[in-house]
C-alpha cells in the first residue's frame, strides 16, 4: 500500500484525496497558512506547513507561484520522494495564456528548483477535478496522462492511478509536460466556455 | 454547397477529400511537383501548382516548411479565401519537439506570411487522418477542434465539418492554435508509441 502527502487543501487536493482513498493509500494533507479547509474526514492525517512529509508520493496541490516557497521548506525531504506536479498555471486575468515559460513547463521549472536527481512526475493536470474524485469521465473510466524521466517514479504513480480504478497512460519523458500543460489549459478554457462539462473533458480513446 | 481546394496530395489530403465528399462539397486537389498521387476518383478536380483555386475553403495539406512557397504562389488568391491550417510540424528526426516557435504556432506564422485580414482557421490537426476519412474516432463520432479570429470563416469551417457528419468544437481565437498543435503533437507521439490506435486518439467528451 502506498502513502501520499498532498500539500494544499483546495479543490484539487480534495480530488486527489478521493483518488488516494480509492487506492487504499494512507493520506496526509498539509494545509498552507490561512487557507480554508474542507471538513476533516476519517483516515486522513492533517498537518501544517513544516510538518514532516509521511507520503512516498508528494503531490503539490498549490498554485505554481507557491512552488519556490514549498521547495524552500521541504527541499531535503523531497529529494527522497516522488514529487507529483499537477499544475496548470493559467493566467486567470486573461484566460489567454500560461504563466510558465513558452518553451518550458511548470514541471521543468520545478526540476530546476529541486536537488539534482529528484524524481518529478507530471500527472493529473489533464483531468478536471470531478473526473478524479469520481473516477469517471463522462461515460468512460477516467484516463490519467503522465510524464516523467524516472522509471521507478512513473511505475509508482501508474500503480497509484490504477489502484484507484483509473487508466494510466505514460506519454513519455518529462519534456512532454509542456504538451500536457497546453492540453490542460485548453481543457479548462473549454470547460469555462461550456464546451465540455466539469465532469468530463478530454480523453484518449483506446 | 461549399467548395474546397486542397493543396497537397498526401495522406491528410486524401482524408480531407473524404470529409469533403461526405459534405457534398466540390473538390479540387492541387498536386505539388513530383509527389506521388493516389488514384484519381470521380468528382474530384485535379490541378497542379499555379492553377486557379476554385474552393471557398483552401486547405494547406503540405508540410509546414512548404508554407512560404505556397503563399508566394497564391498570395493574392488566398486573400479572398478561408485558409485552413492543419499542420503539426513535428521534428520526426527526434520526435521530441515541434518546428514552430515555442511561443507561437504554425497558424500564427502563416498569418504573418499572408496579406493582412486573410482569414486563417486552425482545424483538423488534432485528428488522426483515419478518424477524418471514416468520420468515427474509436466508437464515437469524430470531434474536430478548431480556432480562428474571423466569425464568418469559423462558421464556414464548422458547417463543412458538420455537413460531413462530424462534431465541430470552436476552441476560441487563433492564439489557441498553439495548444491545438501541442495536443496534435502529443497525439501523434502516442499513436507512434502504440498508446492509441491511428483509428482513434483524443476526443472531447460531452
XYZ file of C-alpha atoms in Angstrom:
412
model
C 0.000 0.000 0.000
C 1.335 3.362 -0.910
C 1.285 6.539 1.095
C 0.696 10.053 -0.133
C 1.243 13.559 1.148
C -0.807 16.285 -0.504
C 0.403 19.831 0.009
C -2.513 22.238 -0.287
C -6.154 21.845 0.642
C -8.180 23.271 -2.237
C -10.405 21.553 -4.792
C -7.639 19.530 -6.463
C -6.311 18.437 -3.081
C -9.757 17.064 -2.259
C -9.974 15.313 -5.634
C -6.556 13.664 -5.224
C -7.523 12.636 -1.681
C -10.567 10.836 -3.136
C -8.268 9.040 -5.581
C -5.962 8.064 -2.722
C -8.893 6.778 -0.693
C -9.977 4.529 -3.556
C -6.371 3.354 -3.931
C -6.262 2.405 -0.263
C -3.343 4.725 0.389
C -2.555 6.356 3.696
C -3.069 10.086 3.274
C -1.527 13.199 4.758
C -2.814 16.629 3.840
C -0.569 19.584 4.573
C -2.513 22.797 4.973
C -0.926 26.023 3.920
C -1.196 29.168 6.055
C -4.631 30.668 6.414
C -6.373 28.924 3.541
C -9.784 27.418 4.120
C -10.135 23.723 4.793
C -12.906 21.356 3.854
C -14.298 19.262 6.675
C -11.879 16.719 8.080
C -12.543 13.127 7.072
C -11.603 9.988 8.944
C -8.473 8.234 7.669
C -6.777 11.467 6.702
C -3.826 12.815 8.623
C -3.830 16.599 8.607
C -0.737 18.666 9.095
C 0.559 22.166 8.574
C 3.440 23.542 6.539
C 6.701 22.396 8.025
C 5.408 19.061 9.343
C 7.373 16.030 8.223
C 6.053 14.505 4.988
C 4.906 10.921 5.519
C 3.999 10.027 1.933
C 6.150 8.243 -0.625
C 4.287 10.303 -3.216
C 4.095 14.054 -2.624
C 1.501 15.946 -4.634
C 1.899 19.703 -4.966
C -1.738 20.853 -4.968
C -0.880 24.527 -4.738
C -0.637 27.307 -7.317
C 2.510 27.269 -9.437
C 3.573 30.552 -7.837
C 3.865 28.797 -4.483
C 6.372 26.194 -5.702
C 9.520 28.098 -4.627
C 8.300 28.505 -1.055
C 7.276 24.827 -0.862
C 10.663 23.709 -2.160
C 12.458 26.040 0.216
C 10.621 24.472 3.120
C 10.831 20.822 2.003
C 13.897 20.635 -0.212
C 15.748 17.915 1.712
C 12.677 15.743 2.226
C 11.557 15.966 -1.396
C 14.869 14.543 -2.592
C 13.720 11.125 -1.325
C 10.154 11.326 -2.651
C 8.263 11.065 -5.903
C 7.117 14.643 -6.476
C 3.902 14.945 -8.481
C 3.299 18.197 -10.348
C -0.401 18.648 -11.238
C -0.428 22.331 -12.095
C -1.944 24.292 -14.977
C -0.601 27.793 -14.431
C -3.325 29.656 -16.249
C -3.350 33.426 -16.127
C -6.953 33.799 -14.967
C -6.882 37.551 -15.565
C -6.870 36.945 -19.323
C -7.665 33.218 -19.696
C -5.395 33.505 -22.711
C -2.013 32.124 -21.721
C 0.058 30.107 -19.299
C 2.366 31.667 -16.737
C 5.097 29.086 -17.378
C 7.788 29.892 -19.976
C 6.631 29.102 -23.535
C 9.493 26.698 -24.206
C 9.266 25.022 -20.808
C 6.695 23.733 -18.312
C 5.957 24.012 -14.615
C 7.419 20.524 -14.265
C 10.699 21.522 -15.907
C 10.864 24.676 -13.785
C 10.206 22.596 -10.662
C 13.096 20.282 -11.539
C 15.399 23.310 -11.600
C 14.333 24.214 -8.061
C 14.793 20.722 -6.595
C 18.001 18.855 -5.689
C 19.563 17.101 -8.686
C 18.060 13.675 -9.218
C 14.718 14.356 -7.521
C 12.018 12.374 -9.317
C 9.293 14.656 -10.672
C 6.250 13.216 -12.431
C 3.713 15.359 -14.260
C 0.251 13.876 -13.774
C -3.432 14.683 -13.239
C -3.251 18.117 -14.892
C -5.335 16.985 -17.882
C -8.081 15.803 -15.530
C -10.772 18.127 -14.295
C -11.095 17.558 -10.539
C -14.536 15.959 -10.696
C -13.249 13.227 -13.027
C -10.620 12.282 -10.460
C -12.998 12.384 -7.494
C -15.495 10.141 -9.301
C -13.075 8.033 -11.337
C -15.306 8.562 -14.371
C -15.024 10.959 -17.291
C -18.402 11.303 -18.959
C -19.436 7.703 -19.553
C -15.854 6.401 -19.595
C -13.336 5.393 -16.960
C -11.050 8.332 -16.270
C -7.714 8.217 -18.110
C -4.750 9.916 -16.440
C -1.868 11.015 -18.669
C 1.535 11.292 -17.016
C 5.145 12.030 -17.965
C 8.492 11.725 -16.241
C 12.135 10.786 -16.535
C 12.482 8.160 -13.788
C 11.067 4.681 -14.391
C 10.593 3.790 -10.707
C 8.722 7.018 -10.040
C 6.486 6.521 -13.067
C 5.712 2.959 -12.028
C 4.707 4.204 -8.567
C 2.405 6.876 -9.984
C 0.872 4.482 -12.518
C 0.232 1.907 -9.762
C -1.463 4.585 -7.656
C -3.709 5.610 -10.564
C -4.616 2.026 -11.456
C -5.253 1.094 -7.815
C -7.837 3.888 -7.794
C -9.645 2.254 -10.709
C -8.454 4.644 -13.406
C -6.420 4.126 -16.567
C -2.820 5.354 -16.530
C -1.141 6.330 -19.814
C 2.581 7.085 -19.896
C 3.109 9.810 -22.501
C 6.918 9.831 -22.288
C 9.712 11.884 -20.736
C 9.160 14.959 -18.594
C 9.629 17.194 -21.646
C 6.097 16.107 -22.639
C 4.828 18.115 -19.652
C 4.833 21.109 -21.971
C 2.205 19.472 -24.172
C 0.248 18.158 -21.177
C 0.087 21.686 -19.789
C -1.092 23.102 -23.108
C -3.812 20.448 -23.165
C -4.778 21.076 -19.541
C -5.047 24.792 -20.266
C -7.212 24.156 -23.325
C -9.488 21.848 -21.354
C -10.055 24.380 -18.581
C -10.856 27.061 -21.155
C -13.349 24.720 -22.855
C -14.989 23.874 -19.540
C -15.241 27.577 -18.682
C -16.830 28.208 -22.093
C -19.331 25.381 -21.549
C -17.890 23.308 -24.428
C -17.400 20.392 -22.072
C -18.725 19.675 -18.600
C -16.547 19.801 -15.489
C -17.494 16.137 -15.040
C -15.910 15.167 -18.374
C -13.324 16.717 -20.721
C -10.605 15.259 -22.905
C -9.847 11.582 -23.045
C -7.628 9.273 -25.054
C -9.677 6.592 -26.778
C -8.263 3.078 -26.999
C -22.893 23.613 -51.047
C -19.386 24.610 -50.303
C -16.297 24.141 -52.406
C -12.831 23.216 -51.277
C -9.341 23.324 -52.695
C -6.791 21.035 -51.078
C -3.170 21.841 -51.763
C -1.080 18.692 -51.447
C -1.915 15.078 -52.211
C -0.587 13.013 -49.326
C -2.420 11.092 -46.628
C -4.080 14.104 -44.989
C -5.149 15.432 -48.380
C -6.920 12.134 -49.016
C -8.556 12.217 -45.569
C -9.831 15.784 -46.052
C -11.095 14.827 -49.509
C -13.148 12.040 -47.891
C -14.593 14.597 -45.479
C -15.435 16.904 -48.382
C -17.093 14.056 -50.267
C -19.333 13.314 -47.282
C -20.096 17.039 -47.000
C -21.182 17.139 -50.644
C -18.577 19.769 -51.469
C -16.993 20.257 -54.857
C -13.345 19.343 -54.548
C -10.148 20.495 -56.198
C -6.844 18.863 -55.362
C -3.694 20.739 -56.272
C -0.732 18.428 -56.710
C 2.681 19.696 -55.810
C 5.664 18.997 -58.075
C 6.814 15.431 -58.323
C 4.998 13.983 -55.328
C 3.121 10.726 -55.701
C -0.623 10.753 -56.238
C -3.255 8.290 -55.183
C -5.586 7.058 -57.874
C -7.896 9.725 -59.270
C -11.502 9.499 -58.107
C -14.614 10.700 -59.896
C -15.942 14.044 -58.678
C -12.518 15.406 -57.902
C -10.924 18.126 -59.964
C -7.155 17.709 -60.088
C -4.787 20.539 -60.756
C -1.164 21.443 -60.382
C 0.594 24.208 -58.509
C -0.239 27.537 -60.075
C -3.738 26.571 -61.234
C -6.504 28.899 -60.085
C -8.020 27.878 -56.744
C -11.729 27.114 -57.103
C -12.584 26.437 -53.466
C -14.012 28.847 -50.925
C -12.077 26.859 -48.353
C -8.402 26.233 -49.068
C -6.728 23.525 -47.035
C -2.949 23.504 -46.839
C -2.192 19.771 -46.745
C 1.546 20.218 -47.133
C 4.429 20.227 -44.661
C 4.818 23.434 -42.673
C 8.136 24.066 -44.415
C 6.294 24.443 -47.713
C 4.037 27.272 -46.499
C 6.231 30.143 -47.753
C 6.358 28.774 -51.294
C 2.584 28.147 -51.312
C 1.901 31.683 -50.094
C 4.334 33.129 -52.612
C 2.435 31.360 -55.395
C -1.115 32.009 -54.182
C -0.878 35.162 -52.060
C -3.461 37.233 -53.952
C -5.974 34.413 -54.293
C -5.723 33.397 -50.629
C -6.732 36.886 -49.533
C -10.313 36.071 -50.592
C -10.432 32.558 -49.158
C -10.784 30.803 -45.832
C -7.335 29.302 -45.351
C -7.306 26.139 -43.242
C -4.071 25.236 -41.461
C -3.986 21.557 -40.456
C -0.299 21.149 -39.719
C 1.594 19.519 -36.863
C 5.206 20.455 -37.582
C 6.822 17.589 -35.710
C 10.556 17.139 -35.959
C 10.490 13.480 -36.989
C 14.256 13.174 -36.527
C 13.788 13.394 -32.758
C 10.022 13.000 -32.209
C 10.662 15.328 -29.303
C 9.611 18.799 -30.365
C 7.747 21.000 -32.804
C 9.452 23.037 -35.508
C 7.229 26.053 -34.886
C 8.408 28.731 -32.406
C 7.631 27.777 -28.784
C 5.580 30.905 -28.133
C 3.759 30.764 -31.490
C 2.107 28.264 -33.834
C 2.155 27.379 -37.497
C -1.156 29.212 -37.786
C 0.262 32.413 -36.296
C 3.316 32.158 -38.523
C 1.072 31.629 -41.549
C -0.886 34.786 -40.708
C 2.374 36.746 -40.827
C 3.018 35.466 -44.365
C -0.449 36.266 -45.726
C -1.986 39.618 -46.686
C -3.457 41.453 -43.694
C -7.004 40.361 -42.992
C -6.759 36.925 -44.575
C -8.937 34.518 -42.611
C -6.928 31.611 -41.236
C -8.622 28.794 -39.319
C -6.684 26.104 -37.470
C -8.560 22.803 -37.769
C -8.185 19.040 -38.204
C -4.684 18.893 -36.691
C -5.921 17.057 -33.577
C -7.484 14.382 -35.779
C -5.504 11.406 -36.997
C -6.254 11.025 -40.710
C -8.208 7.802 -40.373
C -10.696 9.437 -37.994
C -11.447 12.072 -40.629
C -11.720 9.604 -43.508
C -14.154 7.421 -41.535
C -15.906 10.127 -39.515
C -15.501 7.959 -36.415
C -12.973 8.071 -33.599
C -12.941 4.733 -31.805
C -16.613 4.114 -31.047
C -17.518 7.823 -31.113
C -18.349 10.347 -33.787
C -15.199 12.267 -34.670
C -14.872 15.646 -32.966
C -12.937 18.359 -34.794
C -11.437 21.171 -32.718
C -10.867 24.471 -34.497
C -9.705 28.011 -33.723
C -9.707 31.316 -35.548
C -10.233 35.042 -35.347
C -12.909 35.578 -38.010
C -16.502 34.569 -37.248
C -17.576 34.091 -40.877
C -14.609 31.854 -41.576
C -15.214 29.781 -38.450
C -18.881 29.366 -39.350
C -17.889 28.118 -42.805
C -15.433 25.591 -41.387
C -17.881 24.405 -38.720
C -20.602 23.968 -41.359
C -18.215 21.919 -43.503
C -17.332 19.665 -40.548
C -20.953 19.184 -39.507
C -22.076 18.536 -43.095
C -19.593 15.671 -43.099
C -21.291 14.142 -40.074
C -18.691 15.154 -37.502
C -18.860 17.347 -34.399
C -17.247 20.787 -34.619
C -15.980 22.446 -31.431
C -14.826 26.069 -31.510
C -11.953 26.379 -29.022
C -11.522 30.145 -29.384
C -9.236 32.651 -31.107
C -6.332 31.685 -33.341
C -3.946 32.012 -30.385
C -5.357 28.668 -29.218
C -3.628 27.078 -32.227
C -0.557 26.831 -30.016
C -2.394 24.471 -27.666
C -4.023 22.574 -30.538
C -0.590 21.984 -32.043
C 0.814 20.770 -28.727
C -2.107 18.358 -28.477
C -1.727 17.207 -32.080
C 1.951 16.559 -31.477
C 1.207 14.583 -28.314
C -1.412 12.518 -30.116
C 0.936 11.572 -32.956
C 3.618 10.575 -30.430
C 1.087 8.415 -28.565
C -0.062 6.760 -31.793
C 3.554 6.078 -32.765
C 4.143 4.544 -29.310
C 1.041 2.365 -29.675
C -0.749 4.114 -26.783
C -3.690 4.839 -29.050
C -4.675 3.477 -32.443
C -4.434 5.531 -35.628
C -8.194 4.978 -35.917
C -8.860 6.783 -32.621
C -6.933 9.258 -30.426
C -8.012 12.178 -28.294
C -11.579 13.335 -28.061
C -13.556 15.853 -26.050
C -16.382 14.162 -24.166
C -19.698 15.957 -23.886
